[in-house]
Amino acid sequence: MSPVETANAALAHPQRFRVSGGARLVGEVRVTGAKNSVLKLMAAALLAPGTTSIGEVPEILDVAIMSELLRRLGCDVERDAAASTVTINVPEQLHHRADYDLVRRMRASIAVLGPLLARTGEADVALPGGDAIGSRPLDFHVAGLLKLGATVENEHGFIVAKAKQLTGATIWLDFPSVGATENLLMASVLADGRTEIDNAAREPEIVDLCTMLTLMGAEIEGAGSSTLVVHGVDRLQPVNHVTVSDRIVAGTWAMAATMTQGDVTVHNANAGHLEIALDKLVTAGATVDRTADGFRVIMDRRPTAVDAVTLPFPGFPTDLLPMALALNAVASGTAMVTENVYESRFSFVNELSRLGADIRTDGHHAIVRGRPQLSSAPVTTPDIRAGAGLVIAGLVADGETVVTKIHHIDRGYPAFDEQLRTLGADIVREDDDQPQFD
Ligand code: EPZ
């Protein structure tokens, strides 16, 4: 079944989680590669004809959609689920159009814009539009490509970028956008001359992309800093690369352990990518031990309320905001949680309030007054991270919480319910016989 058919099936036969509250999460889980890196690594493979192999590929819907996108551009893509690898055979000649039916399902499709333009001199990528967490424009991507000498038009719902040869330039990003940094990085590695990206994103996923591009033969300085310097080269080579582990999934387990007063060891995680988030859990009363391949979170009492302010890396990750709200919803005391990356990331607060959370929002701030326990209710998932936050909130609610539209969660959390069950959670995945369509 093609990924689009899989996606349609997920929508045509929606599923839901039935979560019974009360269990402490205890045990060990292993995190795979980061969704927010692997999708860009797969796009970066387009930069070099030949066979690139990527390891630690998570079993999520988005990987299937990116695979389909690459196939439509002319690549052969083999997924070995057992080995968690994707092998991409990139031809000399590539198509340069990324269709709407794939892009609308996964915004990360925009990551083919830079590599396609660099390789073929043209890229037609459907505009993804906004989603539940914000309008998410692409103006930084476009402004940067114009600086590199491309022409960029908006035609019939597509970004159409053209350039016979891109030329290095100095680009200043108004905000350290992850997506814009990645696209401009991948556009400039084959450009003529030197490119400097200032106020670049510093996320571990950016460093992972720089590592793979450098292995391919690119010349990049400053990975992980806010100034990236790229010296264009004529040609890149296909490589084998292993995806960095998913810090957002690892952070979700850490939050869940704290909320359920549990004891969870997370393997194949990098605590250094979660400094602020883990530090917040210590402030909330948890013990966090770093281990050889990750960390262990132990909580033996009700959490204490802890403020959080989301910022680009190394700040508190915006993708853990739903978990920070859910944690404070059952903590003792009152916390202020501030969102600085997206304009409507609080849109799911109504769903948390249905579970009895006491949250007042005002613009970018949310005041959360902790309650001893939440009360179960049917809730619906607006996006990947909010969905995970609602499931975890259901774990600390009395009674059964039904979480619908879980296809969102499956896009970012491999085998979420199975892993929760191994930690002792009472959660069931079932067909949703009263579906609410998107
Ligand atoms: C990536 O999105 C992640 N997605 C997001 O994770 C994550 O929340 C985000 O980075 C920030 O960490 C993927 O990697 C696939 P941005 P991206 O460009 O690249 C504004 C998840 O749940 N902006 O850093 O789209 C934008 O609207 C997802 O896994 C412009 O205004 O994020 C946003 O407010 C959700 N113009 C802010 O910048 C632009 O041209 C950050 O966006 C680009 C961005």
Coordinates of C-alpha atoms and ligand atoms in Angstrom, one line a residue:
M1 CA 0.0 0.0 0.0
S2 CA 1.5 3.4 -0.9
P3 CA 2.0 6.0 1.9
V4 CA -0.8 8.1 0.5
E5 CA -3.1 5.1 0.6
T6 CA -1.8 4.4 4.1
A7 CA -2.6 8.0 5.0
N8 CA -6.0 7.8 3.4
A9 CA -6.6 4.5 5.2
A10 CA -5.6 6.1 8.5
L11 CA -8.2 8.8 7.8
A12 CA -10.8 6.5 6.4
H13 CA -10.5 4.1 9.3
P14 CA -9.6 6.4 12.1
Q15 CA -8.3 5.0 15.4
R16 CA -8.4 6.3 19.0
F17 CA -6.6 5.6 22.3
R18 CA -8.5 4.6 25.4
V19 CA -6.3 5.6 28.4
S20 CA -7.1 4.6 31.9
G21 CA -5.5 6.8 34.5
G22 CA -3.5 5.9 37.6
A23 CA -0.5 3.9 36.5
R24 CA 3.1 4.9 37.4
L25 CA 5.3 4.6 34.4
V26 CA 8.2 2.2 35.3
G27 CA 10.8 0.6 33.1
E28 CA 13.0 1.2 30.1
V29 CA 12.3 2.6 26.6
R30 CA 14.6 3.2 23.6
V31 CA 14.4 6.2 21.3
T32 CA 15.0 6.0 17.6
G33 CA 16.2 8.6 15.1
A34 CA 14.6 12.1 15.1
K35 CA 11.7 12.7 12.8
N36 CA 12.8 16.3 12.5
S37 CA 16.2 15.3 11.3
V38 CA 15.6 12.1 9.2
L39 CA 13.2 13.9 6.8
K40 CA 15.8 16.5 6.0
L41 CA 18.6 13.9 5.7
M42 CA 16.4 12.0 3.1
A43 CA 15.9 15.3 1.2
A44 CA 19.7 16.0 1.4
A45 CA 20.3 12.7 -0.4
L46 CA 19.0 14.4 -3.5
L47 CA 22.2 16.4 -3.6
A48 CA 24.4 13.5 -4.7
P49 CA 23.6 11.0 -7.5
G50 CA 24.1 7.4 -6.3
T51 CA 23.0 5.4 -3.2
T52 CA 22.7 7.0 0.2
S53 CA 21.8 4.9 3.2
I54 CA 20.3 6.4 6.4
G55 CA 20.1 4.5 9.7
E56 CA 18.0 4.8 12.9
V57 CA 15.0 5.7 10.8
P58 CA 11.8 5.8 12.9
E59 CA 8.7 3.8 11.9
I60 CA 6.5 6.8 11.4
L61 CA 4.1 7.9 8.6
D62 CA 6.1 11.0 7.7
V63 CA 9.1 8.8 6.6
A64 CA 6.7 6.9 4.3
I65 CA 5.4 10.2 2.8
M66 CA 9.0 11.6 2.3
S67 CA 9.9 8.3 0.6
E68 CA 7.0 8.7 -1.8
L69 CA 8.0 12.3 -2.5
L70 CA 11.5 11.2 -3.4
R71 CA 10.1 8.3 -5.6
R72 CA 8.1 10.9 -7.5
L73 CA 11.2 12.9 -8.1
G74 CA 12.8 9.9 -9.7
C75 CA 14.5 8.1 -6.8
D76 CA 14.4 4.4 -5.8
V77 CA 13.7 4.2 -2.1
E78 CA 14.0 1.0 -0.1
R79 CA 12.8 0.9 3.5
D80 CA 14.2 -1.9 5.7
A81 CA 12.0 -1.7 8.8
A82 CA 13.9 -4.5 10.6
A83 CA 17.2 -2.7 10.2
S84 CA 15.6 0.8 10.6
T85 CA 17.3 2.0 7.5
V86 CA 16.2 3.8 4.3
T87 CA 18.3 3.4 1.1
I88 CA 17.8 6.1 -1.5
N89 CA 19.1 5.6 -5.0
V90 CA 19.3 9.1 -6.6
P91 CA 19.5 9.3 -10.4
E92 CA 21.5 11.8 -12.4
Q93 CA 18.3 13.3 -13.8
L94 CA 15.7 14.4 -11.3
H95 CA 12.1 15.7 -11.7
H96 CA 11.6 19.0 -9.9
R97 CA 8.0 19.1 -8.8
A98 CA 6.7 18.2 -5.3
D99 CA 2.9 17.7 -5.5
Y100 CA 0.3 19.2 -3.2
D101 CA -1.2 15.8 -2.2
L102 CA 2.0 15.0 -0.4
V103 CA 3.1 18.4 0.7
R104 CA -0.3 19.1 2.4
R105 CA 0.1 16.0 4.5
M106 CA 3.6 16.9 5.6
R107 CA 5.0 20.4 5.8
A108 CA 8.6 19.0 6.0
S109 CA 8.2 18.2 2.3
I110 CA 9.4 21.8 1.8
A111 CA 12.9 20.5 2.6
V112 CA 13.3 19.3 -1.0
L113 CA 13.2 23.0 -2.2
G114 CA 16.9 23.8 -1.6
P115 CA 18.4 20.4 -2.8
L116 CA 16.2 20.3 -5.9
L117 CA 17.1 23.9 -6.9
A118 CA 20.8 23.2 -6.3
R119 CA 20.8 20.0 -8.3
T120 CA 18.4 20.7 -11.2
G121 CA 18.2 24.5 -11.4
E122 CA 14.5 24.4 -10.8
A123 CA 12.2 23.4 -7.9
D124 CA 8.4 23.6 -7.9
V125 CA 7.1 22.8 -4.4
A126 CA 3.5 23.1 -3.4
L127 CA 2.9 25.6 -0.7
P128 CA 2.1 23.6 2.5
G129 CA -0.1 26.3 4.2
G130 CA -0.5 26.7 7.9
D131 CA -1.6 24.2 10.6
A132 CA -2.9 23.9 14.1
I133 CA 0.1 25.7 15.7
G134 CA 0.5 28.6 13.4
S135 CA 0.4 30.2 10.0
R136 CA 4.0 29.1 9.3
P137 CA 5.0 31.2 6.3
L138 CA 8.1 30.5 4.2
D139 CA 9.3 34.1 3.7
F140 CA 12.7 33.4 5.2
H141 CA 13.3 30.5 2.8
V142 CA 12.3 32.7 -0.2
A143 CA 14.3 35.7 0.9
G144 CA 17.4 33.5 1.3
L145 CA 17.0 31.9 -2.1
L146 CA 16.7 35.3 -3.7
K147 CA 19.9 36.3 -2.0
L148 CA 21.6 33.2 -3.6
G149 CA 20.5 34.5 -7.0
A150 CA 17.4 32.4 -7.6
T151 CA 14.1 33.7 -9.0
V152 CA 11.2 32.7 -6.8
E153 CA 7.6 33.0 -7.9
N154 CA 4.3 31.9 -6.3
E155 CA 2.4 30.2 -9.2
H156 CA -0.9 28.3 -8.8
G157 CA -0.1 27.3 -5.2
F158 CA 3.5 26.4 -5.9
I159 CA 6.7 28.0 -5.0
V160 CA 8.6 28.0 -8.3
A161 CA 12.3 28.7 -7.8
K162 CA 14.8 28.8 -10.7
A163 CA 18.5 29.4 -11.0
K164 CA 21.0 28.3 -13.6
Q165 CA 23.7 28.6 -11.0
L166 CA 23.3 29.7 -7.3
T167 CA 25.9 32.1 -6.1
G168 CA 27.1 32.3 -2.5
A169 CA 25.9 35.3 -0.4
T170 CA 25.5 36.6 3.2
I171 CA 22.0 35.8 4.5
W172 CA 20.6 37.2 7.7
L173 CA 17.6 35.3 9.2
D174 CA 15.1 37.5 11.1
F175 CA 14.4 34.4 13.3
P176 CA 16.6 31.3 13.7
S177 CA 14.2 29.2 11.6
V178 CA 15.0 25.5 11.5
G179 CA 13.4 25.0 8.1
A180 CA 14.9 28.1 6.4
T181 CA 18.4 27.2 7.8
E182 CA 18.2 23.7 6.4
N183 CA 16.9 24.7 3.0
L184 CA 19.5 27.5 2.5
L185 CA 22.2 25.2 3.8
M186 CA 21.3 22.5 1.2
A187 CA 21.0 25.2 -1.6
S188 CA 24.4 26.7 -0.8
V189 CA 26.6 23.6 -0.6
L190 CA 26.7 23.4 -4.5
A191 CA 26.6 27.2 -5.0
D192 CA 29.4 29.2 -6.5
G193 CA 31.5 30.7 -3.7
R194 CA 31.0 31.5 0.0
T195 CA 27.6 31.6 1.8
E196 CA 27.2 32.9 5.3
I197 CA 23.9 32.3 7.1
D198 CA 23.6 34.6 10.2
N199 CA 21.2 34.0 13.0
A200 CA 21.0 30.4 11.8
A201 CA 19.2 27.7 13.8
R202 CA 21.3 25.7 16.2
E203 CA 19.2 22.7 16.8
P204 CA 20.8 19.2 17.1
E205 CA 18.9 18.3 13.9
I206 CA 20.8 21.1 12.1
V207 CA 24.1 19.7 13.3
D208 CA 23.1 16.3 12.2
L209 CA 22.3 17.6 8.7
C210 CA 25.7 19.5 8.6
T211 CA 27.4 16.2 9.6
M212 CA 25.8 14.3 6.8
L213 CA 26.5 17.1 4.2
T214 CA 30.1 17.2 5.3
L215 CA 30.4 13.5 4.9
M216 CA 29.1 14.0 1.4
G217 CA 31.9 16.4 0.7
A218 CA 30.4 19.7 1.6
E219 CA 32.5 22.4 3.2
I220 CA 30.6 23.8 6.2
E221 CA 31.8 25.7 9.3
G222 CA 29.9 26.7 12.4
A223 CA 27.5 23.8 12.8
G224 CA 25.5 24.3 16.0
S225 CA 26.4 28.0 16.1
S226 CA 24.3 30.9 14.9
T227 CA 26.7 31.6 12.0
L228 CA 27.1 28.9 9.3
V229 CA 29.7 29.4 6.6
V230 CA 29.5 27.3 3.5
H231 CA 32.1 27.1 0.7
G232 CA 30.3 25.7 -2.4
V233 CA 31.8 22.6 -4.1
D234 CA 31.1 21.2 -7.6
R235 CA 29.9 17.8 -6.6
L236 CA 28.8 15.7 -3.6
Q237 CA 29.0 12.0 -2.9
P238 CA 26.3 9.6 -1.6
V239 CA 27.0 8.4 2.0
N240 CA 25.8 6.2 4.9
H241 CA 24.7 8.2 7.9
V242 CA 22.9 7.4 11.2
T243 CA 20.2 9.8 12.3
V244 CA 20.6 11.7 15.6
S245 CA 18.2 10.4 18.3
D246 CA 14.8 12.1 18.8
R247 CA 15.2 14.6 21.7
I248 CA 11.5 15.5 21.6
V249 CA 10.4 11.8 22.0
A250 CA 13.1 11.4 24.7
G251 CA 11.8 14.6 26.5
T252 CA 8.2 13.3 26.2
W253 CA 9.2 10.2 28.2
A254 CA 11.0 12.3 30.8
M255 CA 7.9 14.4 31.3
A256 CA 5.6 11.4 31.4
A257 CA 7.8 9.7 34.1
T258 CA 7.7 12.9 36.2
M259 CA 3.9 13.4 35.8
T260 CA 3.1 9.8 36.7
Q261 CA 5.6 9.8 39.6
G262 CA 7.4 7.0 37.8
D263 CA 10.9 5.6 37.2
V264 CA 11.8 5.5 33.5
T265 CA 15.2 4.9 31.8
V266 CA 15.5 6.3 28.3
H267 CA 18.1 4.6 26.0
N268 CA 19.7 6.0 22.9
A269 CA 19.0 9.5 24.0
N270 CA 21.4 12.5 24.4
A271 CA 20.7 14.3 27.7
G272 CA 22.9 17.2 26.3
H273 CA 20.2 17.9 23.8
L274 CA 17.6 18.3 26.6
E275 CA 19.5 20.3 29.2
I276 CA 16.8 22.9 30.0
A277 CA 13.9 20.4 29.9
L278 CA 15.7 18.0 32.2
D279 CA 16.7 20.8 34.5
K280 CA 13.0 21.9 34.7
L281 CA 12.1 18.4 35.8
V282 CA 14.7 18.5 38.6
T283 CA 13.2 21.8 39.7
A284 CA 9.8 20.1 39.7
G285 CA 11.3 17.5 42.1
A286 CA 12.5 14.7 39.9
T287 CA 15.9 12.9 40.1
V288 CA 17.6 12.8 36.7
D289 CA 20.6 10.5 36.3
R290 CA 22.6 10.6 33.1
T291 CA 23.5 7.2 31.8
A292 CA 26.0 5.9 29.2
D293 CA 23.4 6.0 26.5
G294 CA 20.7 8.3 27.8
F295 CA 19.2 9.2 31.2
R296 CA 16.9 7.9 34.0
V297 CA 14.1 10.0 35.5
I298 CA 12.7 9.0 38.9
M299 CA 9.9 10.9 40.7
D300 CA 8.6 9.9 44.1
R301 CA 6.1 12.7 44.8
R302 CA 3.7 15.1 43.2
P303 CA 5.6 17.5 41.0
T304 CA 6.1 21.1 42.0
A305 CA 4.9 23.7 39.5
V306 CA 7.7 25.0 37.2
D307 CA 7.7 27.9 34.8
A308 CA 8.8 27.4 31.2
V309 CA 9.7 29.7 28.3
T310 CA 10.0 28.2 24.8
L311 CA 12.8 29.4 22.6
P312 CA 14.9 28.1 19.7
F313 CA 17.6 25.7 20.7
P314 CA 19.2 25.6 23.3
G315 CA 16.1 27.1 24.8
F316 CA 13.1 25.0 26.1
P317 CA 11.8 23.2 23.0
T318 CA 8.4 24.5 21.8
D319 CA 7.6 20.8 20.8
L320 CA 7.6 19.9 24.5
L321 CA 5.2 22.8 25.4
P322 CA 2.1 20.5 25.6
M323 CA 3.9 18.3 28.1
A324 CA 5.0 21.3 30.2
L325 CA 1.3 22.4 30.3
A326 CA 0.1 18.9 31.2
L327 CA 2.9 18.5 33.9
N328 CA 1.9 21.8 35.5
A329 CA -1.8 20.9 35.3
V330 CA -1.2 18.3 38.1
A331 CA 1.7 20.0 39.9
S332 CA 1.4 21.7 43.3
G333 CA 1.4 25.5 42.8
T334 CA 1.0 27.8 39.9
A335 CA 3.2 28.2 36.8
M336 CA 3.6 30.5 33.9
V337 CA 4.3 28.9 30.6
T338 CA 5.4 31.2 27.7
E339 CA 5.4 30.2 24.0
N340 CA 7.8 32.3 21.8
V341 CA 8.0 30.3 18.6
Y342 CA 4.4 29.8 17.3
E343 CA 1.4 32.1 17.5
S344 CA -1.3 29.5 18.2
R345 CA 0.4 26.6 20.0
F346 CA -2.1 27.1 22.9
S347 CA -5.0 26.2 20.7
F348 CA -5.1 22.7 22.3
V349 CA -5.5 24.1 25.9
N350 CA -9.3 23.7 25.5
E351 CA -8.8 20.0 25.2
L352 CA -6.6 20.0 28.4
S353 CA -9.3 22.0 30.1
R354 CA -11.8 19.3 29.2
L355 CA -9.7 17.0 31.4
G356 CA -10.2 19.5 34.2
A357 CA -6.9 21.4 33.9
D358 CA -7.0 25.0 35.2
I359 CA -5.2 27.0 32.5
R360 CA -5.8 30.7 31.5
T361 CA -4.0 31.9 28.4
D362 CA -3.3 35.5 27.4
G363 CA -1.4 35.9 24.2
H364 CA 1.9 34.1 24.5
H365 CA 1.5 33.3 28.2
A366 CA -0.5 30.6 30.0
I367 CA -1.1 30.6 33.8
V368 CA -1.5 27.0 35.0
R369 CA -2.9 26.4 38.5
G370 CA -2.1 22.8 39.4
R371 CA -4.8 20.4 40.6
P372 CA -4.2 17.1 42.5
Q373 CA -5.8 15.1 39.7
L374 CA -7.4 15.5 36.3
S375 CA -10.7 14.0 35.4
S376 CA -11.1 11.8 32.3
A377 CA -13.0 13.0 29.3
P378 CA -13.1 12.5 25.5
V379 CA -10.5 14.7 23.8
T380 CA -9.3 15.2 20.2
T381 CA -5.8 15.6 18.9
P382 CA -5.0 18.8 16.9
D383 CA -1.3 18.0 16.2
I384 CA 1.5 15.6 17.0
R385 CA 2.8 17.0 20.2
A386 CA -0.6 18.1 21.6
G387 CA -1.7 14.6 21.1
A388 CA 1.1 13.1 23.1
G389 CA 0.4 15.7 25.8
L390 CA -3.3 14.7 26.0
V391 CA -2.4 11.0 26.2
I392 CA 0.0 11.6 29.1
A393 CA -2.6 13.8 30.8
G394 CA -5.0 10.9 30.5
L395 CA -2.5 8.8 32.4
V396 CA -2.9 11.1 35.5
A397 CA -6.7 11.5 35.2
D398 CA -9.2 9.4 37.1
G399 CA -11.2 7.1 34.8
E400 CA -10.9 6.5 31.1
T401 CA -9.9 9.2 28.6
V402 CA -10.6 8.7 24.9
V403 CA -8.2 10.4 22.6
T404 CA -9.3 10.7 19.0
K405 CA -7.5 11.6 15.7
I406 CA -4.4 9.7 16.8
H407 CA -3.0 9.6 13.3
H408 CA -1.4 12.9 14.2
I409 CA 0.5 11.1 17.1
D410 CA 1.5 8.3 14.8
R411 CA 3.2 10.8 12.6
G412 CA 5.8 11.6 15.2
Y413 CA 5.8 8.8 17.9
P414 CA 6.7 5.3 16.7
A415 CA 4.7 2.6 18.5
F416 CA 3.6 5.1 21.2
D417 CA 1.0 3.0 22.8
E418 CA 3.1 -0.2 22.7
Q419 CA 6.0 1.6 24.5
L420 CA 3.6 3.1 27.1
R421 CA 2.2 -0.4 27.8
T422 CA 5.8 -1.7 28.3
L423 CA 6.1 1.0 31.0
G424 CA 2.9 -0.2 32.7
A425 CA 0.4 2.2 31.2
D426 CA -3.2 1.0 30.6
I427 CA -3.8 2.2 27.0
V428 CA -5.7 0.6 24.2
R429 CA -5.6 1.4 20.5
E430 CA -9.0 0.8 18.9
D431 CA -11.0 1.7 15.8
D432 CA -12.9 4.9 16.2
D433 CA -16.5 4.1 15.4
Q434 CA -17.6 7.8 15.9
P435 CA -14.9 9.5 13.8
Q436 CA -14.7 13.3 13.6
F437 CA -13.0 14.1 10.3
D438 CA -10.3 16.9 9.8
Ligands
EPZ1 C1 10.7 22.6 12.7 O1 9.6 23.3 12.0 C2 10.0 21.3 13.3 N1 9.5 20.5 12.2 C3 8.9 21.7 14.2 O2 8.4 20.5 14.8 C4 9.5 22.6 15.3 O3 8.4 23.0 16.1 C5 10.2 23.8 14.7 O4 11.2 23.4 13.8 C6 10.9 24.6 15.8 O5 11.8 23.9 16.5 C7 10.3 19.8 11.4 O6 11.5 19.8 11.5 C8 9.6 19.0 10.4 P1 10.8 27.1 12.0 P2 9.9 24.5 11.0 O7 11.1 27.4 10.5 O8 11.2 24.3 10.3 C9 8.3 31.2 11.6 C10 6.9 18.8 15.3 O9 5.9 18.7 16.1 N2 8.8 31.3 10.2 O10 12.0 27.1 12.9 O11 8.7 24.8 10.2 C11 7.4 30.0 11.8 O12 6.1 30.4 11.4 C12 7.1 20.1 14.5 O13 7.7 17.9 15.2 C13 8.5 32.4 9.5 O14 7.9 33.3 10.0 O15 10.1 25.7 12.1 C14 7.5 29.8 13.3 O16 6.6 30.6 14.0 C15 6.1 21.1 14.9 N3 9.0 32.4 8.2 C16 8.9 30.0 13.6 O17 9.4 30.9 12.5 C17 9.7 31.4 7.7 O18 10.1 31.5 6.5 C18 9.8 28.8 13.7 O19 9.7 28.1 12.5 C19 10.0 30.3 8.4 C20 9.6 30.2 9.8

